[in-house]
mmCIF file of C-alpha atoms and ligand atoms in Angstrom:
data_model
loop_
_atom_site.group_PDB
_atom_site.id
_atom_site.type_symbol
_atom_site.label_atom_id
_atom_site.label_comp_id
_atom_site.label_asym_id
_atom_site.label_seq_id
_atom_site.Cartn_x
_atom_site.Cartn_y
_atom_site.Cartn_z
ATOM 1 C CA MET H 1 14.418 -50.195 -53.476
ATOM 2 C CA LYS H 2 11.433 -49.043 -51.373
ATOM 3 C CA TYR H 3 11.782 -49.450 -47.621
ATOM 4 C CA GLU H 4 8.978 -49.883 -45.143
ATOM 5 C CA ILE H 5 8.873 -46.922 -42.797
ATOM 6 C CA GLU H 6 6.407 -46.961 -39.924
ATOM 7 C CA ILE H 7 4.749 -43.609 -39.295
ATOM 8 C CA ASN H 8 3.679 -42.525 -35.830
ATOM 9 C CA LYS H 9 2.533 -38.907 -35.972
ATOM 10 C CA THR H 10 2.249 -36.558 -33.029
ATOM 11 C CA GLU H 11 -1.182 -35.434 -31.842
ATOM 12 C CA ASN H 12 0.277 -32.206 -30.479
ATOM 13 C CA SER H 13 2.016 -30.216 -33.168
ATOM 14 C CA LYS H 14 4.241 -27.527 -31.651
ATOM 15 C CA LEU H 15 4.163 -25.448 -34.808
ATOM 16 C CA LYS H 16 1.841 -22.825 -33.338
ATOM 17 C CA ASP H 17 4.230 -22.222 -30.410
ATOM 18 C CA PHE H 18 6.984 -20.774 -32.568
ATOM 19 C CA ASP H 19 7.648 -17.977 -35.011
ATOM 20 C CA ILE H 20 9.460 -20.226 -37.466
ATOM 21 C CA ASN H 21 10.609 -17.351 -39.673
ATOM 22 C CA ASN H 22 12.638 -15.909 -36.804
ATOM 23 C CA ALA H 23 14.010 -18.992 -35.094
ATOM 24 C CA SER H 24 17.571 -18.704 -33.844
ATOM 25 C CA PHE H 25 19.943 -21.502 -34.816
ATOM 26 C CA GLY H 26 19.567 -24.800 -32.984
ATOM 27 C CA LYS H 27 16.762 -23.856 -30.594
ATOM 28 C CA VAL H 28 13.561 -24.952 -32.342
ATOM 29 C CA TYR H 29 12.841 -28.492 -33.558
ATOM 30 C CA SER H 30 10.086 -29.725 -35.859
ATOM 31 C CA ASP H 31 7.452 -32.248 -34.802
ATOM 32 C CA HIS H 32 9.001 -35.461 -36.108
ATOM 33 C CA MET H 33 12.216 -37.419 -36.455
ATOM 34 C CA PHE H 34 13.256 -40.430 -38.506
ATOM 35 C CA CYS H 35 14.901 -43.329 -36.655
ATOM 36 C CA ALA H 36 16.676 -46.475 -37.815
ATOM 37 C CA GLU H 37 18.672 -49.168 -36.038
ATOM 38 C CA TYR H 38 21.614 -51.259 -37.092
ATOM 39 C CA ALA H 39 22.089 -54.759 -35.687
ATOM 40 C CA ASP H 40 23.184 -58.144 -37.019
ATOM 41 C CA GLY H 41 24.848 -56.444 -39.954
ATOM 42 C CA GLU H 42 21.787 -54.633 -41.311
ATOM 43 C CA TRP H 43 19.669 -51.499 -40.982
ATOM 44 C CA LYS H 44 16.144 -52.138 -39.689
ATOM 45 C CA ASN H 45 13.163 -50.751 -37.728
ATOM 46 C CA PHE H 46 12.614 -47.637 -39.804
ATOM 47 C CA SER H 47 10.171 -45.194 -38.291
ATOM 48 C CA ILE H 48 8.984 -41.616 -38.169
ATOM 49 C CA GLN H 49 8.198 -40.642 -34.586
ATOM 50 C CA PRO H 50 7.383 -37.493 -32.633
ATOM 51 C CA PHE H 51 10.602 -35.578 -31.920
ATOM 52 C CA GLY H 52 11.578 -36.239 -28.336
ATOM 53 C CA PRO H 53 14.051 -37.740 -25.869
ATOM 54 C CA ILE H 54 15.667 -41.106 -26.453
ATOM 55 C CA THR H 55 16.853 -43.377 -23.666
ATOM 56 C CA LEU H 56 20.483 -44.440 -23.406
ATOM 57 C CA THR H 57 22.388 -46.773 -21.137
ATOM 58 C CA PRO H 58 25.152 -44.960 -19.208
ATOM 59 C CA ALA H 59 27.490 -47.529 -20.766
ATOM 60 C CA ASN H 60 26.585 -46.354 -24.292
ATOM 61 C CA LEU H 61 29.815 -46.514 -26.268
ATOM 62 C CA THR H 62 29.333 -43.124 -27.956
ATOM 63 C CA LEU H 63 29.158 -41.286 -24.640
ATOM 64 C CA HIS H 64 32.629 -42.544 -23.758
ATOM 65 C CA TYR H 65 34.523 -42.817 -27.029
ATOM 66 C CA GLY H 66 32.679 -40.615 -29.477
ATOM 67 C CA GLN H 67 31.932 -43.094 -32.238
ATOM 68 C CA SER H 68 29.479 -40.836 -34.028
ATOM 69 C CA VAL H 69 29.102 -38.850 -37.235
ATOM 70 C CA PHE H 70 26.679 -36.198 -38.447
ATOM 71 C CA GLU H 71 25.596 -34.066 -41.373
ATOM 72 C CA GLY H 72 24.163 -30.573 -41.644
ATOM 73 C CA MET H 73 21.943 -29.617 -44.562
ATOM 74 C CA LYS H 74 19.084 -27.301 -45.454
ATOM 75 C CA ALA H 75 15.661 -27.505 -47.089
ATOM 76 C CA SER H 76 13.863 -24.554 -48.601
ATOM 77 C CA LYS H 77 10.530 -24.430 -50.463
ATOM 78 C CA ASP H 78 9.443 -23.521 -53.963
ATOM 79 C CA SER H 79 6.681 -21.034 -54.838
ATOM 80 C CA GLU H 80 4.025 -23.746 -54.364
ATOM 81 C CA GLY H 81 5.428 -24.657 -50.957
ATOM 82 C CA ASN H 82 7.042 -27.954 -52.018
ATOM 83 C CA PRO H 83 10.201 -28.791 -50.075
ATOM 84 C CA MET H 84 13.476 -28.517 -51.960
ATOM 85 C CA LEU H 85 16.525 -30.361 -50.680
ATOM 86 C CA PHE H 86 20.030 -29.240 -51.565
ATOM 87 C CA ARG H 87 22.727 -31.607 -52.881
ATOM 88 C CA LEU H 88 21.335 -34.727 -51.193
ATOM 89 C CA ASP H 89 23.796 -37.055 -52.929
ATOM 90 C CA ARG H 90 26.782 -35.099 -51.620
ATOM 91 C CA HIS H 91 25.538 -35.184 -48.056
ATOM 92 C CA ILE H 92 24.931 -38.921 -47.931
ATOM 93 C CA SER H 93 28.249 -39.716 -49.599
ATOM 94 C CA ARG H 94 30.076 -37.488 -47.119
ATOM 95 C CA LEU H 95 28.207 -39.059 -44.204
ATOM 96 C CA ASN H 96 29.340 -42.457 -45.419
ATOM 97 C CA ARG H 97 32.949 -41.295 -45.823
ATOM 98 C CA SER H 98 32.842 -40.023 -42.234
ATOM 99 C CA ALA H 99 31.259 -43.296 -41.066
ATOM 100 C CA GLU H 100 33.915 -45.393 -42.788
ATOM 101 C CA ARG H 101 36.707 -43.433 -41.085
ATOM 102 C CA MET H 102 35.050 -43.963 -37.706
ATOM 103 C CA GLY H 103 34.598 -47.704 -38.247
ATOM 104 C CA MET H 104 30.846 -47.440 -38.695
ATOM 105 C CA PRO H 105 28.525 -49.043 -41.263
ATOM 106 C CA SER H 106 27.401 -47.058 -44.273
ATOM 107 C CA PHE H 107 23.808 -45.939 -44.560
ATOM 108 C CA PRO H 108 22.053 -46.793 -47.866
ATOM 109 C CA ALA H 109 21.697 -43.680 -50.060
ATOM 110 C CA ASP H 110 18.246 -44.711 -51.321
ATOM 111 C CA LEU H 111 16.996 -45.190 -47.763
ATOM 112 C CA PHE H 112 18.444 -41.809 -46.808
ATOM 113 C CA ASN H 113 16.564 -40.155 -49.681
ATOM 114 C CA GLN H 114 13.313 -41.944 -48.911
ATOM 115 C CA ALA H 115 13.510 -41.154 -45.190
ATOM 116 C CA LEU H 116 14.351 -37.509 -45.743
ATOM 117 C CA GLU H 117 11.627 -37.034 -48.349
ATOM 118 C CA LEU H 118 9.057 -38.554 -46.023
ATOM 119 C CA LEU H 119 10.235 -36.537 -43.018
ATOM 120 C CA VAL H 120 10.203 -33.158 -44.784
ATOM 121 C CA SER H 121 6.913 -33.914 -46.496
ATOM 122 C CA ILE H 122 5.327 -34.628 -43.107
ATOM 123 C CA ASP H 123 6.867 -31.549 -41.481
ATOM 124 C CA TYR H 124 6.782 -29.278 -44.558
ATOM 125 C CA LYS H 125 4.880 -26.600 -42.632
ATOM 126 C CA TRP H 126 8.038 -26.102 -40.559
ATOM 127 C CA ILE H 127 9.965 -24.842 -43.592
ATOM 128 C CA PRO H 128 10.228 -21.081 -43.111
ATOM 129 C CA GLU H 129 10.144 -18.412 -45.798
ATOM 130 C CA ALA H 130 13.440 -17.726 -47.587
ATOM 131 C CA PRO H 131 16.015 -16.596 -46.668
ATOM 132 C CA SER H 132 15.298 -18.680 -43.565
ATOM 133 C CA ALA H 133 15.426 -22.447 -44.112
ATOM 134 C CA LEU H 134 14.791 -25.793 -42.487
ATOM 135 C CA TYR H 135 18.033 -27.119 -41.040
ATOM 136 C CA ILE H 136 18.367 -30.908 -41.246
ATOM 137 C CA ARG H 137 20.549 -32.898 -38.880
ATOM 138 C CA PRO H 138 21.147 -36.552 -39.833
ATOM 139 C CA PHE H 139 23.476 -38.415 -37.471
ATOM 140 C CA MET H 140 24.638 -41.903 -36.581
ATOM 141 C CA PHE H 141 26.044 -43.138 -33.289
ATOM 142 C CA ALA H 142 27.237 -46.318 -31.595
ATOM 143 C CA ALA H 143 24.535 -48.006 -29.531
ATOM 144 C CA ASP H 144 26.331 -50.882 -27.789
ATOM 145 C CA GLU H 145 26.161 -51.122 -24.021
ATOM 146 C CA PHE H 146 29.854 -51.725 -23.637
ATOM 147 C CA ILE H 147 32.775 -49.739 -22.281
ATOM 148 C CA GLY H 148 35.660 -51.598 -23.822
ATOM 149 C CA VAL H 149 37.349 -49.669 -26.606
ATOM 150 C CA ARG H 150 36.217 -51.288 -29.815
ATOM 151 C CA SER H 151 33.853 -50.552 -32.656
ATOM 152 C CA SER H 152 30.197 -50.941 -31.725
ATOM 153 C CA ASP H 153 28.113 -53.759 -33.237
ATOM 154 C CA THR H 154 24.888 -51.780 -33.051
ATOM 155 C CA PHE H 155 24.145 -48.223 -34.179
ATOM 156 C CA LYS H 156 21.308 -45.744 -34.349
ATOM 157 C CA PHE H 157 20.612 -43.354 -37.188
ATOM 158 C CA ILE H 158 18.342 -40.360 -36.617
ATOM 159 C CA ILE H 159 17.288 -37.377 -38.709
ATOM 160 C CA PHE H 160 15.606 -34.387 -37.080
ATOM 161 C CA THR H 161 14.980 -30.911 -38.419
ATOM 162 C CA GLY H 162 14.336 -27.379 -37.239
ATOM 163 C CA PRO H 163 13.748 -23.942 -38.771
ATOM 164 C CA VAL H 164 16.708 -21.553 -38.723
ATOM 165 C CA SER H 165 16.633 -17.918 -39.732
ATOM 166 C CA ASN H 166 19.200 -16.504 -42.042
ATOM 167 C CA TYR H 167 20.443 -14.313 -39.238
ATOM 168 C CA TYR H 168 22.467 -11.391 -40.420
ATOM 169 C CA THR H 169 25.910 -12.744 -39.760
ATOM 170 C CA LYS H 170 27.990 -10.073 -38.196
ATOM 171 C CA PRO H 171 31.508 -10.017 -39.640
ATOM 172 C CA VAL H 172 33.800 -12.466 -37.902
ATOM 173 C CA LYS H 173 37.038 -11.767 -36.044
ATOM 174 C CA LEU H 174 39.485 -14.622 -36.560
ATOM 175 C CA LEU H 175 42.469 -15.633 -34.466
ATOM 176 C CA THR H 176 45.149 -17.712 -36.197
ATOM 177 C CA ALA H 177 45.900 -20.833 -34.141
ATOM 178 C CA GLN H 178 49.372 -20.766 -32.619
ATOM 179 C CA LYS H 179 49.325 -23.476 -29.994
ATOM 180 C CA TYR H 180 46.431 -25.895 -30.551
ATOM 181 C CA ILE H 181 45.489 -27.802 -33.683
ATOM 182 C CA ARG H 182 42.204 -29.264 -34.892
ATOM 183 C CA ALA H 183 43.479 -31.949 -37.241
ATOM 184 C CA ALA H 184 46.711 -33.364 -38.622
ATOM 185 C CA LYS H 185 47.555 -35.616 -41.564
ATOM 186 C CA GLY H 186 46.410 -39.165 -40.901
ATOM 187 C CA GLY H 187 43.790 -38.013 -38.390
ATOM 188 C CA VAL H 188 40.054 -37.572 -38.755
ATOM 189 C CA GLY H 189 39.868 -33.951 -39.930
ATOM 190 C CA TYR H 190 37.813 -34.772 -43.014
ATOM 191 C CA ALA H 191 35.162 -36.638 -41.008
ATOM 192 C CA LYS H 192 32.157 -34.841 -39.546
ATOM 193 C CA THR H 193 32.636 -36.632 -36.255
ATOM 194 C CA ALA H 194 31.958 -35.509 -32.672
ATOM 195 C CA GLY H 195 35.558 -35.480 -31.420
ATOM 196 C CA ASN H 196 36.688 -32.950 -34.021
ATOM 197 C CA TYR H 197 34.408 -30.373 -32.439
ATOM 198 C CA ALA H 198 35.138 -31.367 -28.856
ATOM 199 C CA ALA H 199 38.841 -30.756 -29.533
ATOM 200 C CA THR H 200 38.130 -27.149 -30.513
ATOM 201 C CA LEU H 201 36.033 -26.134 -27.508
ATOM 202 C CA TYR H 202 38.783 -25.300 -25.026
ATOM 203 C CA PRO H 203 40.872 -23.225 -27.475
ATOM 204 C CA MET H 204 37.615 -21.584 -28.626
ATOM 205 C CA ASN H 205 36.776 -20.570 -25.052
ATOM 206 C CA ILE H 206 40.179 -18.929 -24.723
ATOM 207 C CA ALA H 207 39.824 -17.130 -28.062
ATOM 208 C CA SER H 208 36.345 -16.002 -27.139
ATOM 209 C CA LYS H 209 37.609 -14.442 -23.888
ATOM 210 C CA MET H 210 40.176 -12.565 -25.985
ATOM 211 C CA GLY H 211 37.356 -11.131 -28.111
ATOM 212 C CA TYR H 212 37.544 -13.410 -31.157
ATOM 213 C CA ASP H 213 34.616 -15.195 -32.801
ATOM 214 C CA GLN H 214 36.516 -18.103 -34.318
ATOM 215 C CA ILE H 215 39.929 -19.681 -34.551
ATOM 216 C CA MET H 216 41.566 -20.111 -37.936
ATOM 217 C CA TRP H 217 42.939 -23.637 -37.659
ATOM 218 C CA MET H 218 46.405 -24.310 -38.999
ATOM 219 C CA SER H 219 48.421 -27.358 -40.033
ATOM 220 C CA ALA H 220 50.403 -29.062 -37.252
ATOM 221 C CA ASP H 221 53.495 -26.973 -38.151
ATOM 222 C CA PHE H 222 51.370 -23.796 -37.941
ATOM 223 C CA GLU H 223 52.394 -22.782 -41.479
ATOM 224 C CA TYR H 224 49.349 -23.611 -43.585
ATOM 225 C CA VAL H 225 45.763 -22.447 -43.275
ATOM 226 C CA GLN H 226 43.070 -25.098 -42.795
ATOM 227 C CA GLU H 227 39.581 -23.799 -41.927
ATOM 228 C CA CYS H 228 37.603 -22.153 -39.160
ATOM 229 C CA GLY H 229 34.755 -23.320 -36.914
ATOM 230 C CA THR H 230 32.399 -25.274 -39.146
ATOM 231 C CA MET H 231 33.356 -23.322 -42.231
ATOM 232 C CA ASN H 232 35.865 -23.595 -45.046
ATOM 233 C CA LEU H 233 37.898 -20.489 -45.834
ATOM 234 C CA PHE H 234 38.286 -18.456 -48.995
ATOM 235 C CA PHE H 235 40.728 -15.612 -49.660
ATOM 236 C CA VAL H 236 40.488 -13.090 -52.479
ATOM 237 C CA ILE H 237 43.975 -11.886 -53.386
ATOM 238 C CA ASP H 238 44.329 -9.431 -56.245
ATOM 239 C CA GLY H 239 41.149 -10.679 -57.937
ATOM 240 C CA ARG H 240 42.097 -14.379 -57.618
ATOM 241 C CA VAL H 241 40.179 -16.671 -55.296
ATOM 242 C CA VAL H 242 42.314 -18.975 -53.164
ATOM 243 C CA THR H 243 41.078 -21.754 -50.877
ATOM 244 C CA PRO H 244 43.037 -24.413 -48.955
ATOM 245 C CA THR H 245 43.187 -27.799 -50.705
ATOM 246 C CA THR H 246 41.432 -30.716 -48.989
ATOM 247 C CA ILE H 247 44.004 -33.178 -50.347
ATOM 248 C CA ASP H 248 45.672 -33.783 -46.950
ATOM 249 C CA GLY H 249 42.469 -35.095 -45.356
ATOM 250 C CA THR H 250 42.737 -32.522 -42.567
ATOM 251 C CA ILE H 251 39.910 -30.279 -43.758
ATOM 252 C CA LEU H 252 36.199 -30.993 -43.910
ATOM 253 C CA GLU H 253 35.157 -31.047 -47.567
ATOM 254 C CA GLY H 254 32.367 -28.504 -47.468
ATOM 255 C CA ILE H 255 29.480 -28.764 -49.885
ATOM 256 C CA THR H 256 29.152 -24.969 -49.789
ATOM 257 C CA ARG H 257 32.856 -24.798 -50.648
ATOM 258 C CA ASP H 258 32.337 -27.112 -53.616
ATOM 259 C CA SER H 259 29.265 -25.141 -54.742
ATOM 260 C CA PHE H 260 31.201 -21.864 -54.568
ATOM 261 C CA ILE H 261 34.074 -23.265 -56.613
ATOM 262 C CA THR H 262 31.570 -24.443 -59.245
ATOM 263 C CA LEU H 263 29.833 -21.036 -59.351
ATOM 264 C CA LEU H 264 33.135 -19.165 -59.585
ATOM 265 C CA LYS H 265 34.390 -21.348 -62.440
ATOM 266 C CA GLU H 266 31.099 -20.907 -64.290
ATOM 267 C CA LYS H 267 31.566 -17.159 -64.046
ATOM 268 C CA GLY H 268 35.127 -17.405 -65.314
ATOM 269 C CA ILE H 269 36.732 -16.353 -62.024
ATOM 270 C CA ARG H 270 40.002 -18.101 -61.314
ATOM 271 C CA VAL H 271 39.959 -20.367 -58.235
ATOM 272 C CA GLU H 272 43.115 -21.883 -56.792
ATOM 273 C CA GLU H 273 42.713 -24.924 -54.538
ATOM 274 C CA ARG H 274 46.110 -25.375 -52.979
ATOM 275 C CA HIS H 275 48.161 -25.150 -49.806
ATOM 276 C CA VAL H 276 47.911 -21.620 -48.445
ATOM 277 C CA ASN H 277 50.852 -20.421 -46.364
ATOM 278 C CA ILE H 278 49.991 -17.859 -43.702
ATOM 279 C CA LYS H 279 53.006 -15.803 -44.858
ATOM 280 C CA GLU H 280 51.323 -15.340 -48.224
ATOM 281 C CA ILE H 281 48.220 -13.929 -46.523
ATOM 282 C CA VAL H 282 50.296 -11.566 -44.376
ATOM 283 C CA GLU H 283 52.205 -10.400 -47.451
ATOM 284 C CA ALA H 284 49.028 -9.831 -49.446
ATOM 285 C CA HIS H 285 47.685 -7.758 -46.589
ATOM 286 C CA GLU H 286 50.880 -5.707 -46.456
ATOM 287 C CA ASN H 287 50.715 -5.105 -50.235
ATOM 288 C CA GLY H 288 47.069 -4.116 -49.999
ATOM 289 C CA THR H 289 45.976 -7.016 -52.239
ATOM 290 C CA LEU H 290 44.049 -9.005 -49.611
ATOM 291 C CA GLU H 291 40.580 -8.018 -50.793
ATOM 292 C CA ASP H 292 38.375 -10.474 -48.941
ATOM 293 C CA VAL H 293 38.449 -13.339 -46.451
ATOM 294 C CA PHE H 294 35.267 -15.319 -45.805
ATOM 295 C CA GLY H 295 34.014 -18.554 -44.333
ATOM 296 C CA ALA H 296 31.704 -20.870 -46.308
ATOM 297 C CA GLY H 297 29.300 -23.362 -44.756
ATOM 298 C CA THR H 298 25.683 -24.513 -44.771
ATOM 299 C CA ALA H 299 24.633 -22.597 -41.654
ATOM 300 C CA ALA H 300 25.834 -19.085 -42.549
ATOM 301 C CA VAL H 301 26.472 -19.641 -46.301
ATOM 302 C CA VAL H 302 29.007 -16.769 -46.273
ATOM 303 C CA ALA H 303 30.578 -15.349 -43.116
ATOM 304 C CA PRO H 304 32.680 -12.300 -43.968
ATOM 305 C CA VAL H 305 35.851 -11.856 -41.904
ATOM 306 C CA SER H 306 36.444 -8.327 -40.654
ATOM 307 C CA GLU H 307 39.728 -8.919 -38.882
ATOM 308 C CA LEU H 308 42.377 -11.643 -38.916
ATOM 309 C CA THR H 309 45.029 -11.806 -36.215
ATOM 310 C CA TYR H 310 48.312 -13.649 -36.757
ATOM 311 C CA ARG H 311 50.702 -13.520 -33.792
ATOM 312 C CA ASP H 312 50.865 -9.813 -32.896
ATOM 313 C CA LYS H 313 49.670 -8.660 -36.293
ATOM 314 C CA VAL H 314 46.041 -7.528 -36.559
ATOM 315 C CA MET H 315 44.987 -7.484 -40.212
ATOM 316 C CA LYS H 316 41.918 -5.360 -40.838
ATOM 317 C CA LEU H 317 40.021 -6.273 -43.982
ATOM 318 C CA PRO H 318 38.200 -3.971 -46.422
ATOM 319 C CA PRO H 319 34.553 -2.980 -45.771
ATOM 320 C CA ILE H 320 32.020 -5.757 -46.430
ATOM 321 C CA GLU H 321 29.980 -3.623 -48.883
ATOM 322 C CA GLY H 322 32.702 -3.658 -51.496
ATOM 323 C CA ARG H 323 33.331 -7.390 -51.505
ATOM 324 C CA GLU H 324 31.795 -8.276 -54.853
ATOM 325 C CA ILE H 325 32.849 -11.930 -55.065
ATOM 326 C CA SER H 326 31.490 -13.136 -51.737
ATOM 327 C CA LYS H 327 28.345 -11.041 -52.199
ATOM 328 C CA PHE H 328 27.781 -12.688 -55.581
ATOM 329 C CA LEU H 329 28.327 -16.186 -54.140
ATOM 330 C CA LYS H 330 25.929 -15.691 -51.264
ATOM 331 C CA GLU H 331 23.202 -14.255 -53.505
ATOM 332 C CA GLU H 332 23.633 -16.816 -56.264
ATOM 333 C CA LEU H 333 23.522 -19.791 -53.898
ATOM 334 C CA SER H 334 20.514 -18.364 -52.048
ATOM 335 C CA ASN H 335 18.736 -17.785 -55.373
ATOM 336 C CA ILE H 336 19.345 -21.350 -56.516
ATOM 337 C CA ARG H 337 18.096 -22.618 -53.149
ATOM 338 C CA SER H 338 14.913 -20.541 -53.299
ATOM 339 C CA GLY H 339 14.274 -21.400 -56.939
ATOM 340 C CA ALA H 340 14.712 -17.783 -58.042
ATOM 341 C CA THR H 341 17.629 -18.788 -60.306
ATOM 342 C CA GLU H 342 17.731 -21.771 -62.623
ATOM 343 C CA ASP H 343 19.190 -24.923 -61.070
ATOM 344 C CA ARG H 344 21.671 -25.608 -63.866
ATOM 345 C CA PHE H 345 23.872 -27.975 -61.832
ATOM 346 C CA ASN H 346 21.064 -30.251 -60.662
ATOM 347 C CA TRP H 347 21.594 -29.366 -57.011
ATOM 348 C CA ILE H 348 17.927 -29.172 -56.071
ATOM 349 C CA HIS H 349 15.834 -32.210 -55.225
ATOM 350 C CA LYS H 350 12.111 -31.370 -55.118
ATOM 351 C CA VAL H 351 9.835 -33.285 -52.763
ATOM 352 C CA LYS H 352 6.112 -33.814 -53.342
ATOM 353 C CA ILE H 353 3.989 -33.260 -50.253
ATOM 354 C CA HIS H 354 1.746 -36.135 -49.200
ATOM 355 C CA GLU H 355 -0.878 -34.400 -47.090
ATOM 356 C CA THR H 356 -2.083 -37.789 -45.870
ATOM 357 C CA ALA H 357 1.330 -39.335 -45.253
HETATM 358 C C1 LIG R 401 30.247 -28.899 -41.906
HETATM 359 C C2 LIG R 401 31.584 -28.271 -41.898
HETATM 360 C C3 LIG R 401 32.030 -27.406 -42.914
HETATM 361 C C4 LIG R 401 31.145 -26.895 -44.013
HETATM 362 O O1 LIG R 401 30.544 -27.874 -44.777
HETATM 363 P P1 LIG R 401 29.221 -27.543 -45.593
HETATM 364 O O2 LIG R 401 28.910 -28.809 -46.282
HETATM 365 O O3 LIG R 401 29.525 -26.444 -46.522
HETATM 366 O O4 LIG R 401 28.178 -27.146 -44.589
HETATM 367 C C5 LIG R 401 33.348 -26.964 -42.868
HETATM 368 N N1 LIG R 401 34.164 -27.306 -41.860
HETATM 369 C C6 LIG R 401 33.770 -28.114 -40.857
HETATM 370 C C7 LIG R 401 34.736 -28.474 -39.798
HETATM 371 C C8 LIG R 401 32.467 -28.614 -40.832
HETATM 372 O O5 LIG R 401 32.065 -29.385 -39.825
#
């Protein structure tokens, strides 16, 4: 189905004000955004507008109860400058899984594709050179003016974008959670929803004061590893790759995680998706078989861990240079995204630019 999307372009492009190839994460936004509204049981009023403030009633339900979900994805460009989107289908299906858990309506996948194609084709000049990329932030939030606790009847859906550089990610120091948790069975851990992040801010501030970059979140009994920050975790133990299973619904099902598992299997490297007890990690470190620990997510792709602290035990990890598996994953995924390597899994969605759109 083709949807009617009204286009209202800005007269004042901000493109010339920025060095888009060196933009730090989350500071620079492209000229336009896509907006849609949900009321009377349907999505309507589709438009592309100049990126800018939106007005909200102080009684907006989201501001009080956090009924909102989001996605994070990236666009790169091919050698002719055409935008390339990564694993579109996965992002919209995850957004809709998050929305369902938060009592929100689903957003039609074909509308999502059409809106995103139009938006990136209008703002294609904002896509930086690889390894930088255009970060895309689709999100949906409750729009009712109502402060009773119930699901909203109206919602807004917005997509905006902004260039992000592939900043050299300095190795991360992780602190194993001992007191606070992010998610438990039956909760909303698998949903990309506002409250999940809010819950981590206070413990993160404490960890940060202690000199750590991230907290490694644990199950409610503090036995099993979950994930860290906005990244899934991988461990390389004696040549085997181990990553926590998402079966409990407590971990965000990362698309980078899924891509890495696919790439590893293709290469014939064994990957174990299962519950990972912290004792196993400590033991592997003691035996000298803990070869690598890294985070996987859209923003950083791979974030190598230099140090992992569990209670009073500080586990130093081997030098980054020798970590062949995570190096391979980062390079391979970046090459597929930039078109340098063949897209044999059909992950790339190319967008034709409409100069007159
Ligand atoms: C977004 C996110 C991830 C990573 O997902 P990707 O699809 O790989 O970007 C992992 N954990 C959390 C909590 C997240 O929000």
